[in-house]
Short mmCIF file of C-alpha atoms in Angstrom, two decimals:
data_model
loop_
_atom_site.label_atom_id
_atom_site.label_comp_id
_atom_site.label_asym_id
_atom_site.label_seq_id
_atom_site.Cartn_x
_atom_site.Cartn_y
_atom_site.Cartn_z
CA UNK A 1 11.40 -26.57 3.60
CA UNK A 2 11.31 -27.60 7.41
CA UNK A 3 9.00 -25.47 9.39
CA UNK A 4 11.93 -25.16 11.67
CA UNK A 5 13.58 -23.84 9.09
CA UNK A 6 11.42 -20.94 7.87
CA UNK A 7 11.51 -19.68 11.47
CA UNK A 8 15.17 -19.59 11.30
CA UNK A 9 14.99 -17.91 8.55
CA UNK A 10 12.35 -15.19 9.62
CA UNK A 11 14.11 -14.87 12.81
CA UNK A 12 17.07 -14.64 11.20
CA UNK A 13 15.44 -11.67 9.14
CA UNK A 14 13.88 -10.01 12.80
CA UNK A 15 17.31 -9.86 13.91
CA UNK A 16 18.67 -7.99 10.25
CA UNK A 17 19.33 -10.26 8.19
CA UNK A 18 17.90 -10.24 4.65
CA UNK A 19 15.28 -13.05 4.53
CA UNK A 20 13.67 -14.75 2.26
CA UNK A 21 9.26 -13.44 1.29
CA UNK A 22 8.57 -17.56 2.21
CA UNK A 23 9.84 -16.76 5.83
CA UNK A 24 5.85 -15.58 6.94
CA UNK A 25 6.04 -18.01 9.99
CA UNK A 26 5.41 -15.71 13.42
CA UNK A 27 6.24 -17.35 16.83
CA UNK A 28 2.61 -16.91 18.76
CA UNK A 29 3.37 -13.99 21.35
CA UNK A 30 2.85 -14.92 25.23
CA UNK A 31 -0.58 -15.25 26.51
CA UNK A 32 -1.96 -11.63 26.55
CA UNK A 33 0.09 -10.50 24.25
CA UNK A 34 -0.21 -9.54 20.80
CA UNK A 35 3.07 -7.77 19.22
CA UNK A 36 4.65 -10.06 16.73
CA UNK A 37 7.91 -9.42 14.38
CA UNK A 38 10.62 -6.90 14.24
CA UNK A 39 10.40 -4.08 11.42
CA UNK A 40 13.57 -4.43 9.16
CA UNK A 41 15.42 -1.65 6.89
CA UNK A 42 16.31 -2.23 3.15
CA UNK A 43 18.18 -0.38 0.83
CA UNK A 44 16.68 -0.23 -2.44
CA UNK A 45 19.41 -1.44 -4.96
CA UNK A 46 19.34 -0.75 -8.86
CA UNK A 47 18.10 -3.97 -9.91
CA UNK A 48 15.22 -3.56 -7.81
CA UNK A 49 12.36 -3.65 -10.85
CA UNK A 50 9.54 -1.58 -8.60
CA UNK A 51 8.47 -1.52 -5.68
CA UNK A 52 5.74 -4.63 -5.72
CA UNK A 53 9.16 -6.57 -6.37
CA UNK A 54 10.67 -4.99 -3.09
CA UNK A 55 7.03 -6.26 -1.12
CA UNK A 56 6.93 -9.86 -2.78
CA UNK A 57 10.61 -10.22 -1.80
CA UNK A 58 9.38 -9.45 1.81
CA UNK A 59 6.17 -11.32 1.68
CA UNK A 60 4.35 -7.98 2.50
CA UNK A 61 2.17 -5.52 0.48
CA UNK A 62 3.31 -2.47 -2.06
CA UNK A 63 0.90 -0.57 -0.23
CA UNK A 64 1.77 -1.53 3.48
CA UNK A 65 5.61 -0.06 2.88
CA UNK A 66 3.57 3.01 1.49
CA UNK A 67 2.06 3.46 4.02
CA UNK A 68 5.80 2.99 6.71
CA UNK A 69 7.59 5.08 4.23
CA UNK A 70 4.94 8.04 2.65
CA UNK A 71 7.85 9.96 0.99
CA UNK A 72 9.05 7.44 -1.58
CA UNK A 73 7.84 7.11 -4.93
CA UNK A 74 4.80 4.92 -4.68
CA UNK A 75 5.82 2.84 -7.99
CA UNK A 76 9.91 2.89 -8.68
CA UNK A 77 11.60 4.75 -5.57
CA UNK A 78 15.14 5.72 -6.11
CA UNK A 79 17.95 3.11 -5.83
CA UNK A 80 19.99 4.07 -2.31
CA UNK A 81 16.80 4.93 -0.60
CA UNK A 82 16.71 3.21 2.85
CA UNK A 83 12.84 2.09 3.60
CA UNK A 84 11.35 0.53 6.14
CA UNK A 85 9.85 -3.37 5.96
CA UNK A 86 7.06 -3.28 8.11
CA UNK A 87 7.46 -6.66 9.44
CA UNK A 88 6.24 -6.18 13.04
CA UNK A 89 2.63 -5.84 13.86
CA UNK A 90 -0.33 -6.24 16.30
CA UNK A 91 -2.19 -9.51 15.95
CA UNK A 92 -5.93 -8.60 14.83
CA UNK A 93 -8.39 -8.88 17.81
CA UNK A 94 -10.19 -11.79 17.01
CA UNK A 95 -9.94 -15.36 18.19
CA UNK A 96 -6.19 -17.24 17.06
CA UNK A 97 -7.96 -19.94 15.02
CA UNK A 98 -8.25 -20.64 11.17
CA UNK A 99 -8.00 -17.85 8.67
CA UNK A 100 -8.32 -14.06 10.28
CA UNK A 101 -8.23 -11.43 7.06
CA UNK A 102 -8.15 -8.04 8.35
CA UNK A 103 -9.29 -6.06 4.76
CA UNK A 104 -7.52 -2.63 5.82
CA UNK A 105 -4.75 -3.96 6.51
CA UNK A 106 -4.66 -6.30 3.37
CA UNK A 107 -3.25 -9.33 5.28
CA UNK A 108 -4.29 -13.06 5.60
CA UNK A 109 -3.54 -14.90 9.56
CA UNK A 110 -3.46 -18.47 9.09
CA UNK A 111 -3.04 -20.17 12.81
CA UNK A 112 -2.44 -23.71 11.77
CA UNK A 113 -4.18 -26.36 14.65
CA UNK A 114 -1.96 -27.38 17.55
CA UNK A 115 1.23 -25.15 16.32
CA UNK A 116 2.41 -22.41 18.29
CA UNK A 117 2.84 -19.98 15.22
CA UNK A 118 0.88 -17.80 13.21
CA UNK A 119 1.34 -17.12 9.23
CA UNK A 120 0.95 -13.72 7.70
CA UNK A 121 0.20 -13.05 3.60
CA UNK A 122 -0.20 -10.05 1.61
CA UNK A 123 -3.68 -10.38 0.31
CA UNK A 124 -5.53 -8.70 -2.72
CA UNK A 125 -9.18 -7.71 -2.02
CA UNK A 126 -12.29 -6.55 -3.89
CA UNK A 127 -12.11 -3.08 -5.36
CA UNK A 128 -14.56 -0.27 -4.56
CA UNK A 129 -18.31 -1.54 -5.32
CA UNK A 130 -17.38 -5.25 -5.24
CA UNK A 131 -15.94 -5.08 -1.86
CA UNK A 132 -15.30 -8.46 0.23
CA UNK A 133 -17.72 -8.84 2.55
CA UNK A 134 -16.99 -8.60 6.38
CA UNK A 135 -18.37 -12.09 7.26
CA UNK A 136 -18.01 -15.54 9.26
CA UNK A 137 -17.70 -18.32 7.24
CA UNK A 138 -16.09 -21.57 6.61
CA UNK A 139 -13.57 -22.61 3.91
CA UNK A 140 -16.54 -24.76 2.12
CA UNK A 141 -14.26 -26.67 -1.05
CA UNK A 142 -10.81 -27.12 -1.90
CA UNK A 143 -9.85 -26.63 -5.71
CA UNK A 144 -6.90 -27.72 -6.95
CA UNK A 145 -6.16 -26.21 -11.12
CA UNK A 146 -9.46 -24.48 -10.84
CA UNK A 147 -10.99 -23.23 -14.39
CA UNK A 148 -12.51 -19.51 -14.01
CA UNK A 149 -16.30 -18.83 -15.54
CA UNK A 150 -16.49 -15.02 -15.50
CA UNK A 151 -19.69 -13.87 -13.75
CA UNK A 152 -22.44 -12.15 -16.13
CA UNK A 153 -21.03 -9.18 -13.97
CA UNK A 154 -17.20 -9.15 -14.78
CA UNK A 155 -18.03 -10.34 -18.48
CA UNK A 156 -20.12 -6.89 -19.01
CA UNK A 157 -17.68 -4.48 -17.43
CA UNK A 158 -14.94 -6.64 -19.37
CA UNK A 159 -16.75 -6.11 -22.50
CA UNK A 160 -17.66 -2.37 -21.92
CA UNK A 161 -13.51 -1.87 -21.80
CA UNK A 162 -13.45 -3.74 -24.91
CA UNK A 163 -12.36 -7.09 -23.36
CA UNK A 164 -14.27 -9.91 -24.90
CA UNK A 165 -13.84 -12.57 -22.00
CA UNK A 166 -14.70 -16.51 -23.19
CA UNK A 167 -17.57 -18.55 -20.95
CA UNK A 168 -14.23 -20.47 -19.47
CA UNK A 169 -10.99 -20.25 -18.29
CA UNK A 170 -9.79 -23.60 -18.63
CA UNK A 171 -6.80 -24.61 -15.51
CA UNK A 172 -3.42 -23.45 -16.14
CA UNK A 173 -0.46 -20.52 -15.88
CA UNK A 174 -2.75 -18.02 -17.59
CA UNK A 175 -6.40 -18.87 -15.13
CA UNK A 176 -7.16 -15.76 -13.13
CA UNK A 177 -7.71 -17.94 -9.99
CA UNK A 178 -3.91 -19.60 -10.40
CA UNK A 179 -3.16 -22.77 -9.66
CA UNK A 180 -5.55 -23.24 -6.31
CA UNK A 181 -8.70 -21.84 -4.72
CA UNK A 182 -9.94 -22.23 -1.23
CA UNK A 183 -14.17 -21.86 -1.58
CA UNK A 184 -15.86 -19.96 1.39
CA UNK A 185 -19.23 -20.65 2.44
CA UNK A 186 -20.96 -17.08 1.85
CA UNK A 187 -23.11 -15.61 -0.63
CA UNK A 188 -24.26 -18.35 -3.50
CA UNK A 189 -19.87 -19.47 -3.06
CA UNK A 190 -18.68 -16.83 -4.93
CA UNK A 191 -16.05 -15.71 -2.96
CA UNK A 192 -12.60 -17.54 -3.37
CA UNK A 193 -9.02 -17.19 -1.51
CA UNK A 194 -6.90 -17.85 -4.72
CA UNK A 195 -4.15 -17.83 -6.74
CA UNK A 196 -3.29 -15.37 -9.64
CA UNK A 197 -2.24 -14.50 -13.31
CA UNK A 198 -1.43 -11.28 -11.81
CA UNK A 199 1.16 -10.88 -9.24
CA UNK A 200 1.33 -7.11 -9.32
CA UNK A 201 -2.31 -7.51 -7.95
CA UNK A 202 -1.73 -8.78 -4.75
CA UNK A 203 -1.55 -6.30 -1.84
CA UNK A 204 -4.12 -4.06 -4.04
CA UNK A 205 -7.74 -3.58 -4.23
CA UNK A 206 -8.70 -4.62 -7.28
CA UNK A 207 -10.64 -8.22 -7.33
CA UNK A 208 -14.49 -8.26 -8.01
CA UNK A 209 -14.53 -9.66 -4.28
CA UNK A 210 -12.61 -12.21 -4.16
CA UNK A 211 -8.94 -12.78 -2.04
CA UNK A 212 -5.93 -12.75 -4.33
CA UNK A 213 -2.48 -14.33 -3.10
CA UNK A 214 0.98 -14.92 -4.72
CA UNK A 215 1.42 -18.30 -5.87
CA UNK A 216 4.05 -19.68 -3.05
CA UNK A 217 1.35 -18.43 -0.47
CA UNK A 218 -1.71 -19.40 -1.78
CA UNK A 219 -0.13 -22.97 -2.38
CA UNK A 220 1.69 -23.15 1.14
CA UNK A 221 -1.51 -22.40 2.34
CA UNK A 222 -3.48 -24.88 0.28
CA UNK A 223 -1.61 -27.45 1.42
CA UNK A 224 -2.33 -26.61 5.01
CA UNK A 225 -6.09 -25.61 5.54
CA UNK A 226 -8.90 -28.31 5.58
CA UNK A 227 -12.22 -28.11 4.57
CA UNK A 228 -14.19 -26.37 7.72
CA UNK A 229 -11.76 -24.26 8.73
CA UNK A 230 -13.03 -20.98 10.35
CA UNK A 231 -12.97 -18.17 8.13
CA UNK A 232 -13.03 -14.39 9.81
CA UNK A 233 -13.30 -11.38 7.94
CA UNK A 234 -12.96 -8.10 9.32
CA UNK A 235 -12.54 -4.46 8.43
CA UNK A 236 -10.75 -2.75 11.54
CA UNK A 237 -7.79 -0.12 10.57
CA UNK A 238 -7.02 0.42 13.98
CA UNK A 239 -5.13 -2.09 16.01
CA UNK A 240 -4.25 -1.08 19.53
CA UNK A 241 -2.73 -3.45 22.48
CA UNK A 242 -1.70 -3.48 26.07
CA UNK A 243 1.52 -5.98 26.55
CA UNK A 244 1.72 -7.89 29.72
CA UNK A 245 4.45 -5.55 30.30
CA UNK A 246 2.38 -2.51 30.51
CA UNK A 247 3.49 -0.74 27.23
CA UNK A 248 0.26 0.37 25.08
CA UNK A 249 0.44 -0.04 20.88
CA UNK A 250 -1.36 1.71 18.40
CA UNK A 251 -1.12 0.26 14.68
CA UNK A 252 -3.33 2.83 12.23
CA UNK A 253 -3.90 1.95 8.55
CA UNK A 254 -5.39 3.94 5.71
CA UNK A 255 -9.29 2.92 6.37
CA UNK A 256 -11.02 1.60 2.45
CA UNK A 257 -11.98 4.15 1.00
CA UNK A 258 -15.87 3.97 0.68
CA UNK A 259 -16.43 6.66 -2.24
CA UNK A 260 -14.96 7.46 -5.41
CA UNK A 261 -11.94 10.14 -5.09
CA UNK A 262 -12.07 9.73 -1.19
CA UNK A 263 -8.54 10.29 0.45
CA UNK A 264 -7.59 7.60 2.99
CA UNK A 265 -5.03 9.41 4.67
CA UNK A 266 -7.30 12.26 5.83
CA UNK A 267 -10.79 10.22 5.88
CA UNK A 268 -11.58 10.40 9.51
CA UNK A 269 -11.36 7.20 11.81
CA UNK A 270 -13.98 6.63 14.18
CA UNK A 271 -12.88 4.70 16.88
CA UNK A 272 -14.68 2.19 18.83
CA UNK A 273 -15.62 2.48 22.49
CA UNK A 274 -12.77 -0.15 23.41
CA UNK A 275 -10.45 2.24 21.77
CA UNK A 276 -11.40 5.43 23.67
CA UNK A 277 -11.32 3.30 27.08
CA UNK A 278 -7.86 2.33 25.66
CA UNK A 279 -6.88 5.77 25.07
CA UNK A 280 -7.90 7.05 28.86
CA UNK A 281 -6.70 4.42 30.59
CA UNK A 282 -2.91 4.99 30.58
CA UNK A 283 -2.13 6.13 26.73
CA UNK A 284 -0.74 9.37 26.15
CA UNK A 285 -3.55 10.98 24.27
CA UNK A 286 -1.22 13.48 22.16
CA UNK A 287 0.82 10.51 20.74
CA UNK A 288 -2.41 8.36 19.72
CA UNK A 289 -3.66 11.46 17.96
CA UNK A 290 -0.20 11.61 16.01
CA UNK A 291 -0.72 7.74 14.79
CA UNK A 292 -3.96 8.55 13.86
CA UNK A 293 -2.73 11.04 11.48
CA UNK A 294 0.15 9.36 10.16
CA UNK A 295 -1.21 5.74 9.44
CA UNK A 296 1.84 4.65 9.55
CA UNK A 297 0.38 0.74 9.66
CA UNK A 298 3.13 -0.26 11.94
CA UNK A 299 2.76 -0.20 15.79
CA UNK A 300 3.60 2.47 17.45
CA UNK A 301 4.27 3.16 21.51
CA UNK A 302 2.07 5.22 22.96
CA UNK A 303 1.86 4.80 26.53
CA UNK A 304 1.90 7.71 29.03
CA UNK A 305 5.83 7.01 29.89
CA UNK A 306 6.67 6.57 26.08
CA UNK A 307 10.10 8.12 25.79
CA UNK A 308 12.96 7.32 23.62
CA UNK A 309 14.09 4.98 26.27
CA UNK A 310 11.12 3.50 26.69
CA UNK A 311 11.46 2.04 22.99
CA UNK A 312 14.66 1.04 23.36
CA UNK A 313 13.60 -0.74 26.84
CA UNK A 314 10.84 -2.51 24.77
CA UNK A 315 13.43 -3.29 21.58
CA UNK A 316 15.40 -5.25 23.85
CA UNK A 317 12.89 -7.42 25.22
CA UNK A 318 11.86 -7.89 21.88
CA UNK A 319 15.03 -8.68 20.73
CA UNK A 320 15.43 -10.93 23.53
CA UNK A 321 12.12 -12.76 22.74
CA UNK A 322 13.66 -13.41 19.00
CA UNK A 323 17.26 -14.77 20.09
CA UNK A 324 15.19 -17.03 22.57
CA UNK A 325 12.65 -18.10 19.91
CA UNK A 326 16.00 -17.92 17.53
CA UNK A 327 17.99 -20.29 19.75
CA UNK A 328 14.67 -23.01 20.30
CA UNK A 329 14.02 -23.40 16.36
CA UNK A 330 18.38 -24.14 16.05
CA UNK A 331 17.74 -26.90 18.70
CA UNK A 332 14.99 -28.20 16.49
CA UNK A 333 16.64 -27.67 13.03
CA UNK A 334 19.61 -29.86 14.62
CA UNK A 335 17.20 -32.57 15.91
CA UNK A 336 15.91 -33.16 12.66
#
């Protein structure tokens, strides 16, 4: 598909239509700003399988829509149920170039060179005790059908739940890693963007440190990166912006849990010096408190004048943004 295309498509999505989980392409905000997308409703219908079908549909995570919409059932919410898609979000704070994986928020940034978009996957990530490390790297080796040798590690807790695993994986639909693997240059190379056997996986932390993606992404994605590309990882649940326009954002995830049995919606946040600036300088301190508590992971306004009207002031500039970003990519589906 066209790039010009799968902005239609998303834009067409941003604006309420039903879209497609391969529209992930984001039109870069305007210098200084850092608001991206348009959250989206869906009705869950009976077909719907559970709800990791509902996320891979959107191209999101299971646990992001959780988070939007804490009163469903977390595995097979009940057909009728209008939900959220969390589709709009701050852009992590860390330079626009290469990969940016922001681990609490279980999302891969791709900002392919010379393009004036960014690209946003659900990610899986390493479970408690094999977590990804928060690092700078490099994507160090492309590997296309890569075979899978089990560390001594993951063969010994495989074999202590009765799993005897074999010294290789050779290439194909059954490989752990999937069908491509991007190498990063950290630790002894270990540590792999991939593919997986396991879609359910994806938007979860359960890898032995190691990135999981579904197989469209991981491929469209693939296809894309080079060898050298910057690699940032970061671990930042809080997410907070202010827009050229003056409106302040707040976007709060459920931090990683760092001990057995901990509770990530009431595990205290401790926010950065930037943030408490943030909060003083023009936020209304009563509605940053309430994001904190709720996590909701999408962003919410919280500037001193944030009424009711305020947010629909700042939906119609955002809506205007997408039919003017809308109207651009028709001009350059039609050229082509």
């Amino acid at each position: 598909m066209k790039r010009a295309s799968v902005i239609t498509l998303l834009l067409l999505g941003s604006l309420g239509a039903f879209h497609s989980a391969r529209a992930m392409d984001y039109p870069l905000p305007p210098q200084g700003s850092r608001l991206i997308g348009q959250n989206q409703s869906y009705v869950i219908q009976e077909g719907d399988k559970n709800l990791q079908t509902i996320a891979r549909r959107f191209n999101t995570a299971a646990q992001l829509i959780l988070e939007t919409n804490n009163t469903i059932a977390p595995v097979y919410p009940a057909p009728g149920t209008t939900i959220t898609i969390p589709s709009q979000m701050l852009l992590p704070d860390a330079p626009r170039e290469g990969i940016v994986v922001n681990l609490a928020e279980l999302r891969l940034y791709y900002y392919p060179p010379g393009e004036n978009i960014v690209q946003v996957f659900p990610l899986g990530i390493g479970q408690l005790g094999l977590e990804t490390p928060v690092s700078t790297t490099r994507v160090s080796q492309k590997i296309p059908n890569p075979t899978w040798t089990p560390t001594p590690g993951i063969r010994a807790r495989s074999l202590a739940q009765g799993i005897k695993l074999p010294a290789v994986v050779p290439a194909g639909p059954n490989n752990p890693l999937g069908r491509y693997a991007l190498r990063l240059g950290i630790g002894n190379g270990e540590y792999l963007i991939h593919g997986t056997s396991a879609p359910d996986s994806v938007g979860l932390r359960v890898s032995s440190g190691c990135m999981r993606m579904n197989a469209p992404d991981i491929k469209a994605l693939f296809e894309q990166v080079r060898v050298g590309t910057r690699v940032q990882i970061i671990n930042e649940p809080v997410k907070y912006s202010v827009e050229p326009d003056g409106r302040r954002y707040v976007e709060v995830h459920r931090p990683l849990a760092q001990v057995e049995g901990e509770n990530p919606q009431t595990t205290p946040i401790k926010p950065s010096g930037d943030f408490a600036a943030f909060v003083a300088q023009g936020s209304d301190k009563a509605l940053v408190d309430k994001a904190l508590y709720r996590r909701a992971g999408i962003p919410v306004l919280v500037s001193n004048n944030g009424s009711a009207a305020s947010s629909q002031s700042v939906q119609s500039v955002q809506n205007s943004r997408n039919a003017a970003a809308l109207a651009e990519s028709q001009k350059e589906v039609a050229v082509q």
